[in-house]
Short mmCIF file of C-alpha atoms and ligand atoms in Angstrom, two decimals:
data_model
loop_
_atom_site.label_atom_id
_atom_site.label_comp_id
_atom_site.label_asym_id
_atom_site.label_seq_id
_atom_site.Cartn_x
_atom_site.Cartn_y
_atom_site.Cartn_z
CA MET A 61 -30.67 8.40 -37.34
CA LYS A 62 -34.08 7.36 -38.69
CA THR A 63 -36.87 9.85 -38.01
CA VAL A 64 -40.28 10.81 -39.25
CA GLY A 65 -41.90 14.10 -39.94
CA TYR A 66 -44.71 15.67 -41.94
CA ALA A 67 -43.69 16.93 -45.36
CA ALA A 68 -45.04 18.72 -48.34
CA ARG A 69 -43.96 16.77 -51.50
CA SER A 70 -44.90 19.64 -53.79
CA GLU A 71 -46.53 23.01 -53.67
CA THR A 72 -50.00 21.52 -54.28
CA THR A 73 -49.90 18.45 -52.07
CA PRO A 74 -51.10 18.41 -48.42
CA LEU A 75 -48.52 17.56 -45.75
CA SER A 76 -48.23 13.82 -44.94
CA ALA A 77 -45.96 11.45 -42.99
CA TYR A 78 -42.43 11.33 -44.29
CA ASP A 79 -39.56 9.01 -43.18
CA PHE A 80 -36.09 10.52 -43.44
CA GLU A 81 -32.70 10.59 -41.73
CA ARG A 82 -31.12 13.03 -39.35
CA ARG A 83 -27.33 13.26 -39.57
CA ALA A 84 -25.12 11.35 -37.14
CA LEU A 85 -23.95 13.45 -34.20
CA ARG A 86 -20.80 15.51 -34.83
CA PRO A 87 -18.58 16.77 -32.01
CA ASN A 88 -20.42 20.17 -31.74
CA ASP A 89 -23.96 18.85 -32.37
CA VAL A 90 -26.90 18.69 -30.04
CA ALA A 91 -29.55 15.99 -30.75
CA MET A 92 -33.05 16.44 -29.37
CA ASP A 93 -36.54 15.00 -29.32
CA VAL A 94 -38.91 17.66 -30.63
CA LEU A 95 -41.64 18.17 -28.04
CA TYR A 96 -43.56 21.08 -29.56
CA CYS A 97 -43.45 23.05 -32.79
CA GLY A 98 -45.33 26.24 -33.64
CA VAL A 99 -47.08 26.84 -36.93
CA CYS A 100 -45.87 30.04 -38.55
CA HIS A 101 -47.46 31.61 -41.60
CA SER A 102 -44.03 31.16 -43.21
CA ASP A 103 -44.54 27.41 -43.02
CA LEU A 104 -47.63 27.79 -45.15
CA HIS A 105 -45.85 30.15 -47.57
CA GLN A 106 -43.00 27.71 -47.86
CA ALA A 107 -45.14 24.57 -48.23
CA ARG A 108 -46.92 26.31 -51.14
CA ASN A 109 -43.76 27.80 -52.69
CA ASP A 110 -45.09 31.36 -52.39
CA TRP A 111 -41.52 32.71 -52.33
CA GLY A 112 -40.27 30.52 -55.18
CA TRP A 113 -37.34 28.89 -53.42
CA SER A 114 -38.98 25.91 -51.68
CA GLN A 115 -37.16 22.58 -51.84
CA TYR A 116 -39.22 19.33 -51.61
CA PRO A 117 -39.84 17.13 -49.77
CA LEU A 118 -40.19 19.99 -47.31
CA VAL A 119 -40.67 19.38 -43.54
CA PRO A 120 -41.66 22.86 -42.14
CA GLY A 121 -41.27 24.16 -38.64
CA HIS A 122 -38.97 26.76 -37.14
CA GLU A 123 -40.57 27.34 -33.67
CA ILE A 124 -39.13 24.29 -31.89
CA ILE A 125 -39.02 23.24 -28.24
CA GLY A 126 -37.08 20.04 -27.55
CA ARG A 127 -35.40 17.87 -24.96
CA VAL A 128 -31.72 17.03 -25.44
CA THR A 129 -31.08 13.30 -26.01
CA ALA A 130 -27.35 13.34 -26.89
CA VAL A 131 -24.51 15.79 -27.22
CA GLY A 132 -21.26 15.67 -29.22
CA ASN A 133 -18.03 15.47 -27.20
CA GLU A 134 -17.16 19.17 -27.84
CA VAL A 135 -20.56 20.56 -26.70
CA LYS A 136 -20.00 22.90 -23.84
CA HIS A 137 -23.37 24.33 -22.82
CA TYR A 138 -25.96 21.57 -23.05
CA ALA A 139 -26.48 18.20 -21.43
CA VAL A 140 -28.81 15.26 -21.92
CA GLY A 141 -32.27 16.16 -20.46
CA ASP A 142 -31.98 19.97 -20.96
CA HIS A 143 -34.92 21.79 -22.42
CA VAL A 144 -33.78 23.65 -25.48
CA ALA A 145 -35.17 25.61 -28.41
CA VAL A 146 -34.36 26.10 -32.03
CA GLY A 147 -35.63 28.95 -34.26
CA CYS A 148 -35.30 29.87 -37.97
CA LEU A 149 -31.56 29.36 -38.28
CA VAL A 150 -29.33 26.33 -37.94
CA ASP A 151 -26.01 27.64 -39.24
CA SER A 152 -24.09 30.66 -40.62
CA CYS A 153 -20.54 31.45 -41.66
CA GLN A 154 -19.63 32.50 -38.09
CA SER A 155 -16.80 34.67 -39.44
CA CYS A 156 -18.26 37.72 -41.18
CA ASP A 157 -18.76 41.07 -39.38
CA GLN A 158 -22.46 40.40 -38.86
CA CYS A 159 -21.97 36.86 -37.38
CA ARG A 160 -19.19 38.20 -35.13
CA LYS A 161 -21.67 40.84 -33.88
CA GLY A 162 -24.15 38.08 -33.07
CA GLN A 163 -26.38 39.03 -35.98
CA GLU A 164 -26.34 35.65 -37.68
CA GLN A 165 -29.65 36.50 -39.34
CA LEU A 166 -27.68 39.06 -41.43
CA CYS A 167 -24.75 36.78 -42.24
CA ARG A 168 -22.98 38.10 -45.35
CA LYS A 169 -22.94 34.61 -46.82
CA MET A 170 -26.64 34.01 -45.95
CA PRO A 171 -27.47 31.93 -42.89
CA VAL A 172 -28.81 28.40 -43.26
CA GLN A 173 -32.57 28.29 -42.66
CA THR A 174 -33.99 25.54 -40.42
CA TYR A 175 -35.82 23.96 -43.36
CA SER A 176 -36.02 24.24 -47.14
CA ASP A 177 -32.35 25.17 -47.26
CA THR A 178 -29.08 23.31 -47.87
CA GLU A 179 -26.33 22.95 -45.32
CA ARG A 180 -23.48 25.08 -46.54
CA PHE A 181 -21.03 25.72 -43.75
CA SER A 182 -20.38 22.97 -41.27
CA CYS A 183 -21.89 20.03 -43.25
CA GLU A 184 -21.71 18.49 -46.67
CA PRO A 185 -23.14 21.25 -48.86
CA THR A 186 -25.70 18.92 -50.30
CA THR A 187 -27.69 18.03 -47.21
CA PRO A 188 -31.19 19.55 -47.20
CA THR A 189 -32.36 20.99 -43.93
CA GLN A 190 -35.67 19.77 -42.52
CA GLY A 191 -37.70 21.52 -39.84
CA GLY A 192 -39.47 20.84 -36.57
CA TYR A 193 -42.64 19.11 -37.78
CA SER A 194 -40.62 16.04 -36.97
CA LYS A 195 -39.72 13.69 -34.09
CA HIS A 196 -36.01 14.41 -33.87
CA LEU A 197 -33.57 17.28 -34.71
CA VAL A 198 -29.79 17.60 -34.77
CA VAL A 199 -28.39 21.16 -34.63
CA ARG A 200 -24.90 22.60 -34.04
CA GLU A 201 -24.55 24.01 -30.53
CA GLU A 202 -24.21 27.67 -31.57
CA PHE A 203 -27.78 27.63 -32.87
CA VAL A 204 -29.37 25.96 -29.85
CA LEU A 205 -31.16 28.18 -27.28
CA ARG A 206 -31.85 27.44 -23.66
CA VAL A 207 -35.41 27.46 -22.43
CA PRO A 208 -35.31 29.47 -19.19
CA GLU A 209 -36.72 27.89 -16.01
CA GLY A 210 -40.36 28.68 -15.54
CA LEU A 211 -41.30 29.15 -19.17
CA ASP A 212 -44.24 26.83 -20.02
CA LEU A 213 -42.81 24.41 -22.57
CA SER A 214 -46.19 23.81 -24.20
CA LYS A 215 -46.66 27.52 -24.97
CA ALA A 216 -43.10 28.75 -25.58
CA ALA A 217 -42.55 27.47 -29.13
CA PRO A 218 -43.94 30.53 -30.98
CA LEU A 219 -41.40 32.73 -29.23
CA LEU A 220 -38.76 31.27 -31.52
CA CYS A 221 -40.11 33.04 -34.64
CA ALA A 222 -43.13 35.19 -33.84
CA GLY A 223 -41.51 36.30 -30.60
CA ILE A 224 -38.03 37.21 -31.89
CA THR A 225 -39.34 38.71 -35.16
CA THR A 226 -41.29 41.31 -33.20
CA TYR A 227 -38.92 41.61 -30.22
CA SER A 228 -36.01 42.54 -32.50
CA PRO A 229 -37.55 45.65 -34.16
CA LEU A 230 -38.92 46.73 -30.74
CA ARG A 231 -35.37 46.68 -29.41
CA THR A 232 -33.79 48.05 -32.57
CA TRP A 233 -36.03 51.09 -32.36
CA ASN A 234 -35.59 51.34 -28.56
CA VAL A 235 -39.18 50.94 -27.57
CA GLY A 236 -39.96 51.70 -23.95
CA PRO A 237 -42.32 53.60 -21.71
CA GLY A 238 -43.87 56.56 -23.47
CA ASN A 239 -43.42 55.23 -26.99
CA ARG A 240 -46.50 54.79 -29.19
CA VAL A 241 -46.44 51.49 -31.12
CA GLY A 242 -48.87 50.38 -33.81
CA VAL A 243 -49.26 46.70 -34.77
CA VAL A 244 -50.77 45.95 -38.18
CA GLY A 245 -52.48 42.54 -38.35
CA LEU A 246 -53.44 40.66 -35.18
CA GLY A 247 -52.16 37.15 -35.97
CA GLY A 248 -49.24 35.11 -34.69
CA LEU A 249 -46.59 37.82 -35.00
CA GLY A 250 -49.07 40.62 -34.29
CA HIS A 251 -50.22 39.22 -30.96
CA MET A 252 -46.58 38.75 -29.86
CA ALA A 253 -45.80 42.30 -30.87
CA VAL A 254 -48.67 43.53 -28.68
CA LYS A 255 -47.63 41.47 -25.69
CA LEU A 256 -43.91 42.42 -26.01
CA ALA A 257 -44.51 46.15 -26.64
CA ALA A 258 -46.95 46.29 -23.68
CA ALA A 259 -44.42 44.47 -21.45
CA MET A 260 -41.82 47.10 -22.49
CA GLY A 261 -44.16 49.81 -21.26
CA ALA A 262 -45.29 51.20 -24.63
CA ASP A 263 -48.73 52.54 -25.51
CA VAL A 264 -50.01 49.89 -28.02
CA THR A 265 -52.59 50.21 -30.80
CA VAL A 266 -53.68 47.27 -32.94
CA LEU A 267 -54.52 48.09 -36.54
CA SER A 268 -56.92 45.41 -37.72
CA ARG A 269 -59.19 45.10 -40.75
CA THR A 270 -62.38 44.89 -38.67
CA LYS A 271 -63.49 45.44 -35.11
CA ASP A 272 -63.85 41.69 -34.47
CA LYS A 273 -60.64 41.29 -32.51
CA GLU A 274 -61.11 44.40 -30.32
CA ALA A 275 -61.76 42.54 -27.07
CA ASP A 276 -58.82 40.19 -27.77
CA ALA A 277 -56.51 43.13 -28.53
CA LEU A 278 -57.33 44.69 -25.19
CA ALA A 279 -56.94 41.39 -23.34
CA LEU A 280 -53.51 40.85 -24.96
CA GLY A 281 -52.37 44.22 -23.59
CA ALA A 282 -53.19 46.78 -26.30
CA ASP A 283 -54.56 50.15 -25.30
CA ARG A 284 -56.96 50.30 -28.28
CA LEU A 285 -57.82 48.83 -31.67
CA LEU A 286 -58.03 51.02 -34.73
CA VAL A 287 -59.99 49.66 -37.69
CA SER A 288 -57.75 50.15 -40.68
CA SER A 289 -60.75 50.31 -43.08
CA ASP A 290 -62.26 53.23 -41.13
CA ALA A 291 -60.93 56.23 -43.04
CA GLU A 292 -62.15 58.74 -40.51
CA ALA A 293 -60.54 57.01 -37.55
CA MET A 294 -57.27 56.56 -39.59
CA ALA A 295 -57.29 60.33 -40.44
CA GLU A 296 -57.69 61.16 -36.72
CA ALA A 297 -54.65 58.99 -35.90
CA ALA A 298 -52.32 60.94 -38.27
CA SER A 299 -48.80 61.49 -36.98
CA SER A 300 -49.49 59.65 -33.72
CA PHE A 301 -47.05 56.68 -33.82
CA ASP A 302 -43.28 56.31 -33.12
CA LEU A 303 -43.10 52.80 -34.58
CA ILE A 304 -45.54 50.68 -36.57
CA ILE A 305 -44.84 46.98 -37.13
CA ASP A 306 -46.62 45.60 -40.19
CA THR A 307 -47.22 41.83 -39.98
CA VAL A 308 -49.59 41.40 -42.95
CA PRO A 309 -48.57 38.22 -44.79
CA VAL A 310 -49.61 39.16 -48.36
CA LYS A 311 -49.12 41.95 -50.88
CA HIS A 312 -50.99 44.97 -49.54
CA ASP A 313 -51.20 48.77 -49.59
CA ILE A 314 -49.01 50.43 -46.93
CA ASN A 315 -50.03 53.94 -48.01
CA PRO A 316 -52.74 54.23 -45.32
CA TYR A 317 -50.19 53.51 -42.58
CA VAL A 318 -47.34 55.90 -43.46
CA PRO A 319 -49.23 59.11 -42.54
CA LEU A 320 -49.85 57.62 -39.08
CA LEU A 321 -46.14 57.94 -38.35
CA ASP A 322 -44.82 60.95 -36.43
CA VAL A 323 -41.76 62.92 -37.72
CA ASP A 324 -38.74 60.52 -37.99
CA ALA A 325 -40.88 57.56 -37.06
CA THR A 326 -40.64 54.19 -38.86
CA LEU A 327 -42.98 51.66 -40.42
CA VAL A 328 -41.15 48.38 -40.17
CA ILE A 329 -42.30 45.58 -42.39
CA VAL A 330 -41.89 42.00 -41.00
CA GLY A 331 -44.82 40.35 -42.82
CA GLN A 332 -44.94 40.34 -46.57
CA ILE A 333 -41.79 38.96 -48.27
CA GLY A 334 -42.10 40.19 -51.83
CA PRO A 335 -43.65 43.13 -53.68
CA LEU A 336 -45.99 45.63 -52.03
CA ALA A 337 -48.53 47.88 -53.69
CA GLU A 338 -46.72 51.08 -54.86
CA PRO A 339 -45.90 53.41 -51.93
CA SER A 340 -46.23 57.16 -52.34
CA THR A 341 -43.20 59.17 -51.27
CA VAL A 342 -45.32 62.23 -50.34
CA PRO A 343 -45.84 61.41 -46.65
CA LEU A 344 -42.27 60.10 -46.43
CA LEU A 345 -40.74 63.39 -47.61
CA LEU A 346 -43.18 65.70 -45.86
CA GLY A 347 -42.89 64.00 -42.50
CA ARG A 348 -39.29 62.67 -42.76
CA ARG A 349 -40.84 59.28 -42.21
CA ARG A 350 -39.16 55.95 -42.83
CA ILE A 351 -40.02 52.51 -44.16
CA ALA A 352 -37.81 49.63 -43.06
CA GLY A 353 -37.70 45.83 -42.95
CA SER A 354 -36.50 43.41 -40.30
CA PRO A 355 -35.71 39.69 -40.42
CA ILE A 356 -36.05 37.50 -37.25
CA GLY A 357 -33.11 38.25 -34.89
CA GLY A 358 -29.66 36.91 -33.94
CA ILE A 359 -29.07 34.00 -31.65
CA ALA A 360 -27.93 36.16 -28.63
CA GLU A 361 -30.97 38.43 -29.08
CA THR A 362 -33.20 35.33 -29.26
CA GLN A 363 -31.87 34.12 -25.91
CA GLU A 364 -32.32 37.64 -24.48
CA MET A 365 -35.98 37.56 -25.71
CA LEU A 366 -36.57 34.12 -24.09
CA ASN A 367 -35.14 35.42 -20.81
CA PHE A 368 -37.18 38.57 -21.08
CA CYS A 369 -40.39 36.58 -21.60
CA ALA A 370 -39.62 34.27 -18.65
CA LYS A 371 -39.05 37.28 -16.41
CA ALA A 372 -42.01 39.34 -17.64
CA GLY A 373 -44.40 36.40 -17.84
CA VAL A 374 -44.97 36.89 -21.54
CA LEU A 375 -46.24 33.79 -23.32
CA PRO A 376 -48.09 33.27 -26.66
CA ASP A 377 -51.79 32.39 -26.74
CA VAL A 378 -51.76 28.90 -28.32
CA GLU A 379 -54.15 26.34 -29.69
CA MET A 380 -52.60 22.92 -29.37
CA ILE A 381 -53.08 20.61 -32.31
CA ARG A 382 -52.02 17.07 -33.37
CA ILE A 383 -49.71 16.74 -36.35
CA GLN A 384 -52.50 14.85 -38.19
CA ASP A 385 -54.55 18.12 -38.12
CA ILE A 386 -51.88 20.24 -39.77
CA ASN A 387 -53.59 20.60 -43.12
CA ALA A 388 -56.78 21.85 -41.50
CA ALA A 389 -54.66 24.22 -39.39
CA PHE A 390 -53.05 25.60 -42.59
CA GLU A 391 -56.50 26.31 -44.00
CA ARG A 392 -57.59 28.11 -40.87
CA LEU A 393 -54.29 30.11 -40.82
CA GLU A 394 -54.87 31.28 -44.32
CA LYS A 395 -58.24 32.68 -43.24
CA ALA A 396 -56.71 34.37 -40.16
CA ASP A 397 -58.81 31.97 -38.03
CA VAL A 398 -56.40 31.23 -35.19
CA ARG A 399 -56.21 32.75 -31.71
CA TYR A 400 -53.27 33.25 -31.96
CA ARG A 401 -50.79 30.44 -32.81
CA PHE A 402 -51.20 26.78 -33.51
CA VAL A 403 -48.68 24.58 -31.70
CA ILE A 404 -48.20 20.95 -32.67
CA ASP A 405 -47.83 18.51 -29.81
CA MET A 406 -45.22 16.22 -31.32
CA ALA A 407 -46.29 13.37 -28.98
CA SER A 408 -49.06 12.91 -31.57
CA LEU A 409 -46.52 11.72 -34.13
CA PRO A 410 -45.71 7.95 -33.69
CA LEU A 411 -42.01 7.07 -33.52
CA PRO A 412 -40.41 5.60 -36.62
CA GLU A 413 -39.72 1.91 -36.45
CA ALA A 414 -36.21 1.14 -35.11
CA ALA A 415 -33.49 0.95 -37.80
P1 LIG B 1117 -50.90 35.16 -39.36
O1 LIG B 1117 -50.90 34.49 -38.02
O2 LIG B 1117 -51.61 34.57 -40.43
O3 LIG B 1117 -51.32 36.70 -39.10
C1 LIG B 1117 -51.37 37.64 -40.08
C2 LIG B 1117 -52.42 38.71 -39.76
O4 LIG B 1117 -52.42 39.63 -40.84
C3 LIG B 1117 -53.86 38.16 -39.74
O5 LIG B 1117 -54.22 37.68 -38.48
C4 LIG B 1117 -54.65 39.37 -40.14
O6 LIG B 1117 -54.88 40.24 -39.02
C5 LIG B 1117 -53.79 40.05 -41.10
N1 LIG B 1117 -54.10 39.72 -42.49
C6 LIG B 1117 -54.20 38.48 -43.03
N2 LIG B 1117 -54.52 38.56 -44.34
C7 LIG B 1117 -54.59 39.82 -44.61
C8 LIG B 1117 -54.90 40.58 -45.81
N3 LIG B 1117 -55.21 39.95 -46.95
N4 LIG B 1117 -54.91 41.89 -45.77
C9 LIG B 1117 -54.63 42.57 -44.59
N5 LIG B 1117 -54.33 41.92 -43.45
C10 LIG B 1117 -54.32 40.59 -43.47
O7 LIG B 1117 -49.38 35.23 -39.86
P2 LIG B 1117 -47.98 35.30 -39.05
O8 LIG B 1117 -47.56 33.92 -38.68
O9 LIG B 1117 -48.13 36.30 -37.96
O10 LIG B 1117 -47.00 35.82 -40.18
C11 LIG B 1117 -47.21 37.04 -40.82
C12 LIG B 1117 -46.20 37.21 -41.88
O11 LIG B 1117 -44.88 37.40 -41.36
C13 LIG B 1117 -46.07 36.04 -42.84
O12 LIG B 1117 -45.99 36.53 -44.21
C14 LIG B 1117 -44.74 35.40 -42.50
O13 LIG B 1117 -44.10 34.71 -43.59
C15 LIG B 1117 -43.94 36.61 -42.09
N6 LIG B 1117 -42.79 36.37 -41.22
C16 LIG B 1117 -41.72 37.14 -41.32
C17 LIG B 1117 -40.62 36.99 -40.51
C18 LIG B 1117 -39.45 37.91 -40.62
O14 LIG B 1117 -38.33 37.46 -40.28
N7 LIG B 1117 -39.61 39.15 -40.94
C19 LIG B 1117 -40.64 35.98 -39.53
C20 LIG B 1117 -41.80 35.22 -39.38
C21 LIG B 1117 -42.89 35.41 -40.25
P3 LIG B 1117 -56.29 41.07 -38.84
O15 LIG B 1117 -57.37 40.02 -38.96
O16 LIG B 1117 -56.10 41.70 -37.51
O17 LIG B 1117 -56.39 42.11 -39.92
ZN1 LIG B 1118 -41.82 31.97 -38.70
#
């Protein structure tokens, strides 16, 4: 099927319109019109090849809300007209221990990413994947999520990455009432971490570089904002957290955050993918503290998160943009100038001419 998206042609070129093909429907595929797509900082990293594995032309986008237009004859759970969602994964081996546990994000053979990857399991292993900054998408049923009734479609897209990436560690570390959660960096992931942790009943502190976002942090559900550059305030907060989620997107120094953890507490890194400034083991050993990482979440947990958000009334704060404004949005994202997630209204992208 002919479609159109916005693609980076190289790490230095801005995104521009790109005509390409989506595969023909297979028996277990779901085809959809993309209605909305969130703009994750990973899209920017990937467009610029920050991680060194980008494949061009590259159509980013892994926070996708769509409407089903066709289903293969073996599809069991979706029908034409359903509102559906797709996140960061579109396939996995489905047979390893992690896939069988519903942790496709930890697939032993590496899951297939929604874009800048190559189909390896249920497709010709040469087909590049292309993401949601596009008019249409075809995904195998196992990687399609259902948008629960009542969730605002125009706001829900960021749940598919920012939402699940912060929900998963909150659940892994059993956050609930009485837990003290810190969130480093108030951006797309950070603001979802605040909303989700608050909805789970935790006491939430935002750790931000300046005081600028204090009013926002409180409005999002945080109990306070701690300025990470204020050494005195940081010293006062020593040993006062059960879990800290670090969403900072670049190489940075985690040493100021580790002493904030209580005994046996964990700093979980979900932001920077790559090297960090050298961590000292002193506060780790003395306080039996832990540093961990966490990648997105599995498909079942993503559905659980969508249902949780629908029930708890948790939705991202979004700024709607047209696809034509994506390059300006990337520039603002780089400067942390977004409150708190751009979402592309895909109606702004004209349909490709009929084949
Ligand atoms: P974002 O919206 O740009 O937010 C990042 C926040 O980090 C900013 O708002 C800012 O908060 C803080 N920050 C930015 N630059 C900083 C710097 N130089 N030093 C210290 N703090 C800085 O980004 P995002 O979409 O939330 O994504 C965050 C990171 O998570 C990205 O690297 C992305 O690739 C990664 N990610 C990982 C996963 C995963 O599976 N683990 C999934 C999705 C995304 P303040 O202004 O409050 O300081
Ligand atoms: Zn993302």
